[in-house]
Structures are given as C-alpha cells and as structure tokens.
Coordinates of C-alpha atoms in Angstrom, one line a residue:
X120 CA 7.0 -31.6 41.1
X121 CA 3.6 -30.4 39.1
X122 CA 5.2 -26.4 40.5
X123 CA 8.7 -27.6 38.8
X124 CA 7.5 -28.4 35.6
X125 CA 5.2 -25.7 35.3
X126 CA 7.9 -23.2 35.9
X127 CA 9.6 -24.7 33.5
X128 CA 7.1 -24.9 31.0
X129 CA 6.5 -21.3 31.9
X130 CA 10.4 -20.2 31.5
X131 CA 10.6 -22.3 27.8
X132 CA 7.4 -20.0 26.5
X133 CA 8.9 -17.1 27.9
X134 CA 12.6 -18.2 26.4
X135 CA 10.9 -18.4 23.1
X136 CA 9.0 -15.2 23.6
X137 CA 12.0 -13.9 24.4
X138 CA 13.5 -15.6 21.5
X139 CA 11.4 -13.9 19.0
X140 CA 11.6 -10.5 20.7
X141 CA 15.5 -10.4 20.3
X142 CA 14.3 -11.3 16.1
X143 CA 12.3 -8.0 16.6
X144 CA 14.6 -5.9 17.9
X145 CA 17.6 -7.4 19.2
X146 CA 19.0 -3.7 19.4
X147 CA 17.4 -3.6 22.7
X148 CA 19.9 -4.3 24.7
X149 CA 22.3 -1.6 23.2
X150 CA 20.1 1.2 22.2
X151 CA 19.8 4.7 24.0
X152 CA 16.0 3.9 25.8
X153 CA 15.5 7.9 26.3
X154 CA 16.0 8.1 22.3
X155 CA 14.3 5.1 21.4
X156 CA 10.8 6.1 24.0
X157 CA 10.7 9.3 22.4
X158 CA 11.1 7.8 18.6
X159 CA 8.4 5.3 19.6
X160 CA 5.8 8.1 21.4
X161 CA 6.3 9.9 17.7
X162 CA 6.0 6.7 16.0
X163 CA 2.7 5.8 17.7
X164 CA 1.1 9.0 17.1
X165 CA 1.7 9.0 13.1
X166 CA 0.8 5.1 12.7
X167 CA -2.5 5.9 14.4
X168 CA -3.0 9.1 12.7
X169 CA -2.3 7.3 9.4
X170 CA -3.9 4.2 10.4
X171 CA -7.5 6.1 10.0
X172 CA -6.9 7.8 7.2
X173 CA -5.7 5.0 5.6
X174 CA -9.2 3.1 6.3
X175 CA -10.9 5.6 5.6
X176 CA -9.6 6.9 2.0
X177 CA -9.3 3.6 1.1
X178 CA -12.8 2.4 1.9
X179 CA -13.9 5.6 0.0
X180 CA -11.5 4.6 -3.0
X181 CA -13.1 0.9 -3.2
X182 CA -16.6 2.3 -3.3
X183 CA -15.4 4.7 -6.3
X184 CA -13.9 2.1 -8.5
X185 CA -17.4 0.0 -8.0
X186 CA -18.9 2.7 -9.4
X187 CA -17.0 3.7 -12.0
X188 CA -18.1 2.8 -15.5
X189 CA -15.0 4.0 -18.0
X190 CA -12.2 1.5 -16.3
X191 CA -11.4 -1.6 -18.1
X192 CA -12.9 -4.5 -15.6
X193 CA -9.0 -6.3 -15.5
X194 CA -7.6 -2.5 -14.8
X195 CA -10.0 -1.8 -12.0
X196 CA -9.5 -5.4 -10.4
X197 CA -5.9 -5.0 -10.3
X198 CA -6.5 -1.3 -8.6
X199 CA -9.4 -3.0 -6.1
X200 CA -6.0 -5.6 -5.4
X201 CA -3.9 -2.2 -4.7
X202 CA -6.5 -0.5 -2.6
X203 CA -7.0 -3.9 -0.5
X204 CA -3.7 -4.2 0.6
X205 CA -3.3 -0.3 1.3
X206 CA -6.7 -0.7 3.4
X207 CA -5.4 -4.2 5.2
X208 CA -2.0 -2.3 6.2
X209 CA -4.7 0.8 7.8
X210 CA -6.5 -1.9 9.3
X211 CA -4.5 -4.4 10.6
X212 CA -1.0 -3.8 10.3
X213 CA -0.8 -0.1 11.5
X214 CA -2.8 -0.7 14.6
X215 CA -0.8 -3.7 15.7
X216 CA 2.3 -1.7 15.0
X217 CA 1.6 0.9 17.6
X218 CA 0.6 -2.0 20.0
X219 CA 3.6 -3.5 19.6
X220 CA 6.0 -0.3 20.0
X221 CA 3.5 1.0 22.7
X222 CA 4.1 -2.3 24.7
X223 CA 8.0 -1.8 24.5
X224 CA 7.7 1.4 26.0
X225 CA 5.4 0.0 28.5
X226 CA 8.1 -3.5 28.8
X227 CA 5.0 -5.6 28.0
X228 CA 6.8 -8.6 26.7
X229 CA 3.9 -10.6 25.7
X230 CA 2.0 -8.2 23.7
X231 CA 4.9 -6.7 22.4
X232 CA 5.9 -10.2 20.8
X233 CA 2.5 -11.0 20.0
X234 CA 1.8 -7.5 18.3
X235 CA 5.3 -7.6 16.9
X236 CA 5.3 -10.8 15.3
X237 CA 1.9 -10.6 13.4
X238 CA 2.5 -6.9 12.2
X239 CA 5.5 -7.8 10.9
X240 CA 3.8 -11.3 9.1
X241 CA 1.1 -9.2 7.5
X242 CA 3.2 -5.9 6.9
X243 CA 5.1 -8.6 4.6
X244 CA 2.1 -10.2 2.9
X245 CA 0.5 -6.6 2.6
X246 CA 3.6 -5.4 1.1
X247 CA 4.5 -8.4 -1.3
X248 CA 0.9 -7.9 -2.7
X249 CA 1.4 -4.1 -3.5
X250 CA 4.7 -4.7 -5.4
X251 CA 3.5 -7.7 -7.2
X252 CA 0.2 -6.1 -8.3
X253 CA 2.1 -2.9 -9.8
X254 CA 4.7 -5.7 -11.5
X255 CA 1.1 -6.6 -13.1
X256 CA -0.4 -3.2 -13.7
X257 CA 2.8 -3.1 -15.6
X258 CA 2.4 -5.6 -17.4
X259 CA -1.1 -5.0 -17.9
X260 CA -0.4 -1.4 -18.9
X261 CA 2.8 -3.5 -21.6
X262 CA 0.1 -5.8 -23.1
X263 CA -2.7 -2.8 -23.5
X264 CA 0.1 -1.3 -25.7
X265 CA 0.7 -4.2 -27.8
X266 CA -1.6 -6.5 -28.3
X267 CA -4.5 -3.2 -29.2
X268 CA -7.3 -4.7 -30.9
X269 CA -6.7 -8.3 -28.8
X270 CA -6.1 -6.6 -25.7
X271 CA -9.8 -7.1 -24.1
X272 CA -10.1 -10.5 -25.5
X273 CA -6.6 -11.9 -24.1
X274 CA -6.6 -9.6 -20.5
X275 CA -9.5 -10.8 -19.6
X276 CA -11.1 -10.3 -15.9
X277 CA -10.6 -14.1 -15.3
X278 CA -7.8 -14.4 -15.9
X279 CA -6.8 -11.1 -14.0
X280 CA -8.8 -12.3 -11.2
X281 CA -6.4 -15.6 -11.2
X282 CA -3.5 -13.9 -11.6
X283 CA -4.6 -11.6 -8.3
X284 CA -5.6 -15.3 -6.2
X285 CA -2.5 -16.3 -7.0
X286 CA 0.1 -13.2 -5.5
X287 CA -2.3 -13.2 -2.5
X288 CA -1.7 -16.8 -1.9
X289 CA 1.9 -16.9 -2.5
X290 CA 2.7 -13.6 -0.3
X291 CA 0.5 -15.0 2.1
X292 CA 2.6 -18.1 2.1
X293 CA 6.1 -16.3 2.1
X294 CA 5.8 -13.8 4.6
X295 CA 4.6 -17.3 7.1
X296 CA 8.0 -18.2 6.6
X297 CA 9.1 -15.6 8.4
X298 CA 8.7 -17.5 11.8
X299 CA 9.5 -20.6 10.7
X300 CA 12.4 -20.5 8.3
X301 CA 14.3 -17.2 8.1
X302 CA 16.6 -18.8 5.1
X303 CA 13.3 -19.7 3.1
X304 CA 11.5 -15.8 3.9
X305 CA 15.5 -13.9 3.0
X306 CA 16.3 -16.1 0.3
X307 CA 12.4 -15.3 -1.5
X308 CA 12.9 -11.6 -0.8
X309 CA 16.2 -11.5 -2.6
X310 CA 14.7 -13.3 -5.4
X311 CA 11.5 -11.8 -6.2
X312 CA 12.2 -8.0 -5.0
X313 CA 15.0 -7.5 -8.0
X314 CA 12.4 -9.7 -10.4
X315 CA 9.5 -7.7 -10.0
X316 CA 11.4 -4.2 -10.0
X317 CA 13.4 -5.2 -12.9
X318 CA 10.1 -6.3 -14.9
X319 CA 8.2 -3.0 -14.0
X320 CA 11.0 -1.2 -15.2
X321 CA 11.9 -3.0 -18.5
X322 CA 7.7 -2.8 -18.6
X323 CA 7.7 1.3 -18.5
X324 CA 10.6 1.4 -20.0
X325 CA 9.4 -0.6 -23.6
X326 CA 5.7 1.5 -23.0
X327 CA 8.1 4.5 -23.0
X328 CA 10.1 3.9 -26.8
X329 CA 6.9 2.3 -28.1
X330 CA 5.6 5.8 -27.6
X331 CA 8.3 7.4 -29.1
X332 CA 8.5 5.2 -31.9
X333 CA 4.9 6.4 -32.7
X334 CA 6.1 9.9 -32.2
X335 CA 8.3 9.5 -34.7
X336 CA 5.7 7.9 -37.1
X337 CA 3.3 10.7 -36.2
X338 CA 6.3 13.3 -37.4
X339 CA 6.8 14.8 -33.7
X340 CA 10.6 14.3 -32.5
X341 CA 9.4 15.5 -29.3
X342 CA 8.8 14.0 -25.6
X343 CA 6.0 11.3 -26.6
X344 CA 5.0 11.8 -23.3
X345 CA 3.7 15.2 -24.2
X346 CA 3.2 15.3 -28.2
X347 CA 0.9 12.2 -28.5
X348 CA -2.7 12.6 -28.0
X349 CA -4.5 10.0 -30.2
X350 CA -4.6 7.6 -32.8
X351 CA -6.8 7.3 -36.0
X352 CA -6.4 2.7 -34.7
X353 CA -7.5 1.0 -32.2
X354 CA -6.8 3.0 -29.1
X355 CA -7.0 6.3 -27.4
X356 CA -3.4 7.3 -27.0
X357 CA -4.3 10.8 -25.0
X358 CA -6.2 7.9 -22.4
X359 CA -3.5 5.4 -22.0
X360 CA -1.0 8.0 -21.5
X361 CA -2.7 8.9 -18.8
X362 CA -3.1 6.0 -17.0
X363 CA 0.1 5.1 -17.9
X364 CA 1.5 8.0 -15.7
X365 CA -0.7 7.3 -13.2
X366 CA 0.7 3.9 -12.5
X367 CA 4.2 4.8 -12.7
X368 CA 3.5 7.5 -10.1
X369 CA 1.9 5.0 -7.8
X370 CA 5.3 3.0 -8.6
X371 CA 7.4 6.0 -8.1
X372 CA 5.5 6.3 -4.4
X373 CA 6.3 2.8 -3.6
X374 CA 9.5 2.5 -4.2
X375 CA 9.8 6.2 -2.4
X376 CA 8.3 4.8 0.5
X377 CA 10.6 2.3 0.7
X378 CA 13.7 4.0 -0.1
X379 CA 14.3 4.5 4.0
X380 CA 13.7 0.8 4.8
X381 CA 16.4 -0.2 2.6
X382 CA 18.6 2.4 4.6
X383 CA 18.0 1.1 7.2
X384 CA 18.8 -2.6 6.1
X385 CA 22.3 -0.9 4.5
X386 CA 23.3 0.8 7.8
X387 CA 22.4 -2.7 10.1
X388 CA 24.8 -4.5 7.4
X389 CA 27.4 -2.0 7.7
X390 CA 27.3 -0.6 11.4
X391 CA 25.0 -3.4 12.9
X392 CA 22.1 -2.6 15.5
X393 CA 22.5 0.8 17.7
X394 CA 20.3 3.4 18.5
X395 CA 20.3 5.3 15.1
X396 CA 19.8 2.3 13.3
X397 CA 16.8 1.3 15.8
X398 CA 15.3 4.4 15.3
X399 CA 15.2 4.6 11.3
X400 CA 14.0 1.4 11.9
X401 CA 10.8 2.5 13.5
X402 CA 10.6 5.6 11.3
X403 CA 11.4 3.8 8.1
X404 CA 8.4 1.1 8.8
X405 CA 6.6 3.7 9.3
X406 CA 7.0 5.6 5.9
X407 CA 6.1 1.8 4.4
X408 CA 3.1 2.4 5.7
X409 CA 2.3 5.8 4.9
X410 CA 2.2 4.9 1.6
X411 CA -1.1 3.4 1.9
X412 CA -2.4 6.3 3.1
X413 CA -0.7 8.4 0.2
X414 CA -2.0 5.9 -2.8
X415 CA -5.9 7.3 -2.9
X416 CA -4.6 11.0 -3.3
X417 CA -2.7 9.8 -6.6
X418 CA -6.2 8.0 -7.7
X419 CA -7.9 10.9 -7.3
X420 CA -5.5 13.1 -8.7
X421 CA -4.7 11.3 -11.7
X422 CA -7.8 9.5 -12.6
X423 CA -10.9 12.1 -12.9
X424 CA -13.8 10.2 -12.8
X425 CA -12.7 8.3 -9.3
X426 CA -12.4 12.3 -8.3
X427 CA -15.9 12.9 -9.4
X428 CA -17.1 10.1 -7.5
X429 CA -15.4 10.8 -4.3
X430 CA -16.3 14.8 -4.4
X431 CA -20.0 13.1 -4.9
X432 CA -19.4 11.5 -1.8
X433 CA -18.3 14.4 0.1
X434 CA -20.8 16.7 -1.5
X435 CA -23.9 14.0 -0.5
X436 CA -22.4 13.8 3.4
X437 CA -22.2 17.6 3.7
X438 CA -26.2 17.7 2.4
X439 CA -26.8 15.3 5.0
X440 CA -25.1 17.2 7.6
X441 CA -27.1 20.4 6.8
X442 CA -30.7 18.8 6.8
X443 CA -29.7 17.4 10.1
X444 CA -29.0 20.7 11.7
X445 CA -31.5 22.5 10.0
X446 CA -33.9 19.4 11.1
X447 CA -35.0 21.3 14.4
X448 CA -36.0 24.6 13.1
X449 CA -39.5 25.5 12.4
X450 CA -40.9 23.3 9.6
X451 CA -41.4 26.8 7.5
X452 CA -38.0 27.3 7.5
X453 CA -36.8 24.2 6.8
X454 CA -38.6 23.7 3.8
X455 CA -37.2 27.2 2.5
X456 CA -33.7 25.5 3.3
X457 CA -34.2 22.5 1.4
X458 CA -36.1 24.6 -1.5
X459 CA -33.2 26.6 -1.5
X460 CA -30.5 24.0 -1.6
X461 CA -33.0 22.1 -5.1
X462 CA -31.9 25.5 -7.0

C-alpha cells in the first residue's frame, strides 16, 4: 500500500513535471530531434559565450557610472536599473538557459523543467524591467526638455529611486504569474507591451519637434538633430542631444533584439509548433539576450566619460599585468621597468 501511493505520488509530480515541460516546449513531440540537437548545441555555445560577457561588461559598466561625476543622479539611477537587469539576464537567466536546453538534449526531464521554468520566470522579470526603465529614460529624457530650470527640483533621485522599486516589484510580480495564471501573465503583456512602446515613442517623438521648433526659433530649417548645439537658457542643448541619441539607440537595440521573438510568436499563431518554429524559438531567446551583452558597447560609445572610465580600467589591469611579469627579474631591472613606465 505505502509502494502504491508512493508511485503514485511519484507519477502526479512527474505528470505535472511533464505538464510544465509540454508549456515549454510542447513542440517536442513533432519537431525534427537531429535539427533541434544541433540548434540547441549552437544555442548553448552562444548563451555561455554571451553569458560572460554579459557579467563582465556589465559589472565594469556599474563600476563606471559610480564613478562618474557629470550624470544627473536620477539619469544614472535609471542607467544603474538598465545595467542590473542586463547583468541579472548574464547571471542568472543565460546560464539557466543553457541548462535547460542542455538537459533536453541530454532528456533530463527534471532539470530541464526546473532550469526551464525559472529562466523563463526571470527572463520575463529581467525583460519587463529593461522596457519599463527605457519607457522612463523617456520620460525622464521628455521632462529634462520641458520643465528646464525645474527639471532637478521635480526629477528628483527619490523619487526616481521609487519609480525604479516600483517596476522591479511589479515585473517581479507579473512574470510569477506565469505558472500560476497564464490568462493573468498574456493578458498583462498585451497590456503593458503596446503602453510602454507607444509612450517611448510619443516621448522621442515630442523631444524630436520640440527640437525642431527651437531650430526654427534659432533660424536653422535644418535636421535639429544636427543644427542645434546650445542655448543662451537654461540647458546645454549640444549635451541633451546627445544623450538623447544615446537612449533612443539603446531603444532601437531593444526592440531590435526583440524583433525575432515576436516572429516567432507570429509564425506559432499562424503555422503552430514545428521544427522551424522550435528552432527560432531557441535562436530568437537567444538574441533577447544578447542584448544585454550589446547595451555597455552603446554606453561606451555614446557617453565619453563612462569610456574614459572603462579604458582607465583596462589601462590600470594591463599595468598590473606588467609588474607581475616583470616581478621576477633582477630588482635592477625592474626598477628601470617601472621608472620607465612613470615617464
């Protein structure tokens, strides 16, 4: 009797297991496996390639924007919220993504539901966070542009900081839902995903004729983009721009990056699971979270003193790599090293 009911305690865990790994993938059972083993060999290698540089750049980014001085404090929280997510997917997501496709090649059914389910929960939360912290750099970027003089006294780092608790509560809390209430987690992503794109856009889009309606002021019926570079007021027109189009890139790289996954969710609708469809799937995920990886090039890139900071970095581990190998040479020599490397 105890054998009987722990075989069938046993079978109901593994039914819901199961359950869940049909959720996953339910294209399993239809899918060509030579296709899909090789897509998920090639998928492991670039999620664990990515994964590190991912951690890595994005550790190095964090460090940069506590160091640097010239960033508004509410600016460089919102970035810190950006770079936290990109170095959580690195970190957590990426890693139990190539467990959980790894375990399907190797038909490990509890770690491939296990790593399955959790990467998917926090790939969620990670990605809700990104979109709704650009929907506030945005906004932040809007309100820079408008309020000018009362900008520092109304976006304050407070109530940033608040505004930041708040979107990594609530993705926190909707991508849960996932395993409990597929309804609830569908019907919150086709609410807040057209929201928050439609406000970022409207956001660039005002920033974009405010510009040109200063342009026009300033006598240049030109690209404002390109003709404005100050303003005798309250702000540094030249500055804002820039950061401006720095944002909107790190939008335009988002929404790049996502452009395959909702492909993907296109062709499912239309031609349902199969093994073309089960393979973008893998590769689109994958581009999700690439992105992370590709955010710190567009910091340094677009904003210099974050580049200074990080070339400091390199420049101070590559000293440190010299001294070490130059460490067991005569002491004569070394000081004419060191001497050398002062001048």
């Amino acid at each position: 009797m105890l054998n009987l009911t722990h075989g069938a305690i046993e079978n109901a865990s593994l039914d819901k297991l199961t359950g869940c790994c049909r959720h996953l993938d339910t294209f399993f059972s239809s899918a060509d496996s030579d296709i899909i083993l090789l897509s998920d060999t090639i998928v492991c290698v670039l999620n664990a390639v990515f994964s590190f540089v991912a951690v890595f750049a994005n550790i190095i980014i964090l460090y940069a924007l506590c160091k640097a001085s010239s960033l508004h404090s509410p600016s460089k929280a919102l970035l810190c919220s950006l770079a936290l997510s990109d170095l959580g997917v690195g970190a957590i997501v990426q890693p139990l993504f190539v467990a959980y496709r790894w375990a399907h090649i190797n038909d490990n059914l509890p770690v491939l539901c296990t790593a399955g389910i959790i990467s998917h929960i926090e790939g969620s939360h990670f990605s809700a966070v990104s979109f709704l912290t650009m929907t506030a750099i945005s906004l932040d970027r809007l309100l820079a542009l408008l309020l000018r003089v009362q900008y520092q006294s109304v976006v304050t780092l407070k109530r940033v900081l608040v505004v930041l608790a708040a979107i990594w509560i609530g993705g926190g809390l909707w991508a849960s839902t996932w395993t409990r209430n597929q309804n609830t987690y569908t019907l919150v992503s086709i609410i807040y995903i057209p929201i928050c794109f439609s406000i970022t856009f409207v956001a660039y889009l005002k920033i974009y004729f405010c510009l040109r309606k200063q342009a026009c002021k300033m006598g240049k019926h030109v690209n404002p983009l390109k003709c404005i570079r100050n303003n005798a007021n309250d702000m540094n027109f030249s500055r804002y721009k820039k950061s401006v189009v720095s944002m909107f890139y790190l939008f335009c790289a988002f929404l790049v990056s996502f452009l395959p996954y909702l492909c993907h969710k296109v062709a499912v609708s239309i031609s349902g699971w199969c093994t073309s469809t089960s393979v973008l799937f893998s590769f689109a995920l994958t581009m999700v979270y690439i992105n992370s990886s590709l955010n710190p090039l567009i910091y340094c890139w677009r904003i210099s003193e974050l580049k200074q900071i990080v070339v400091r970095v390199f420049c101070r581990c590559r000293e440190r790599s010299v001294v070490t190998k130059v460490k067991y040479v005569s002491s004569r020599d070394q000081v004419k090293i060191l001497s050398y490397k002062r001048y």
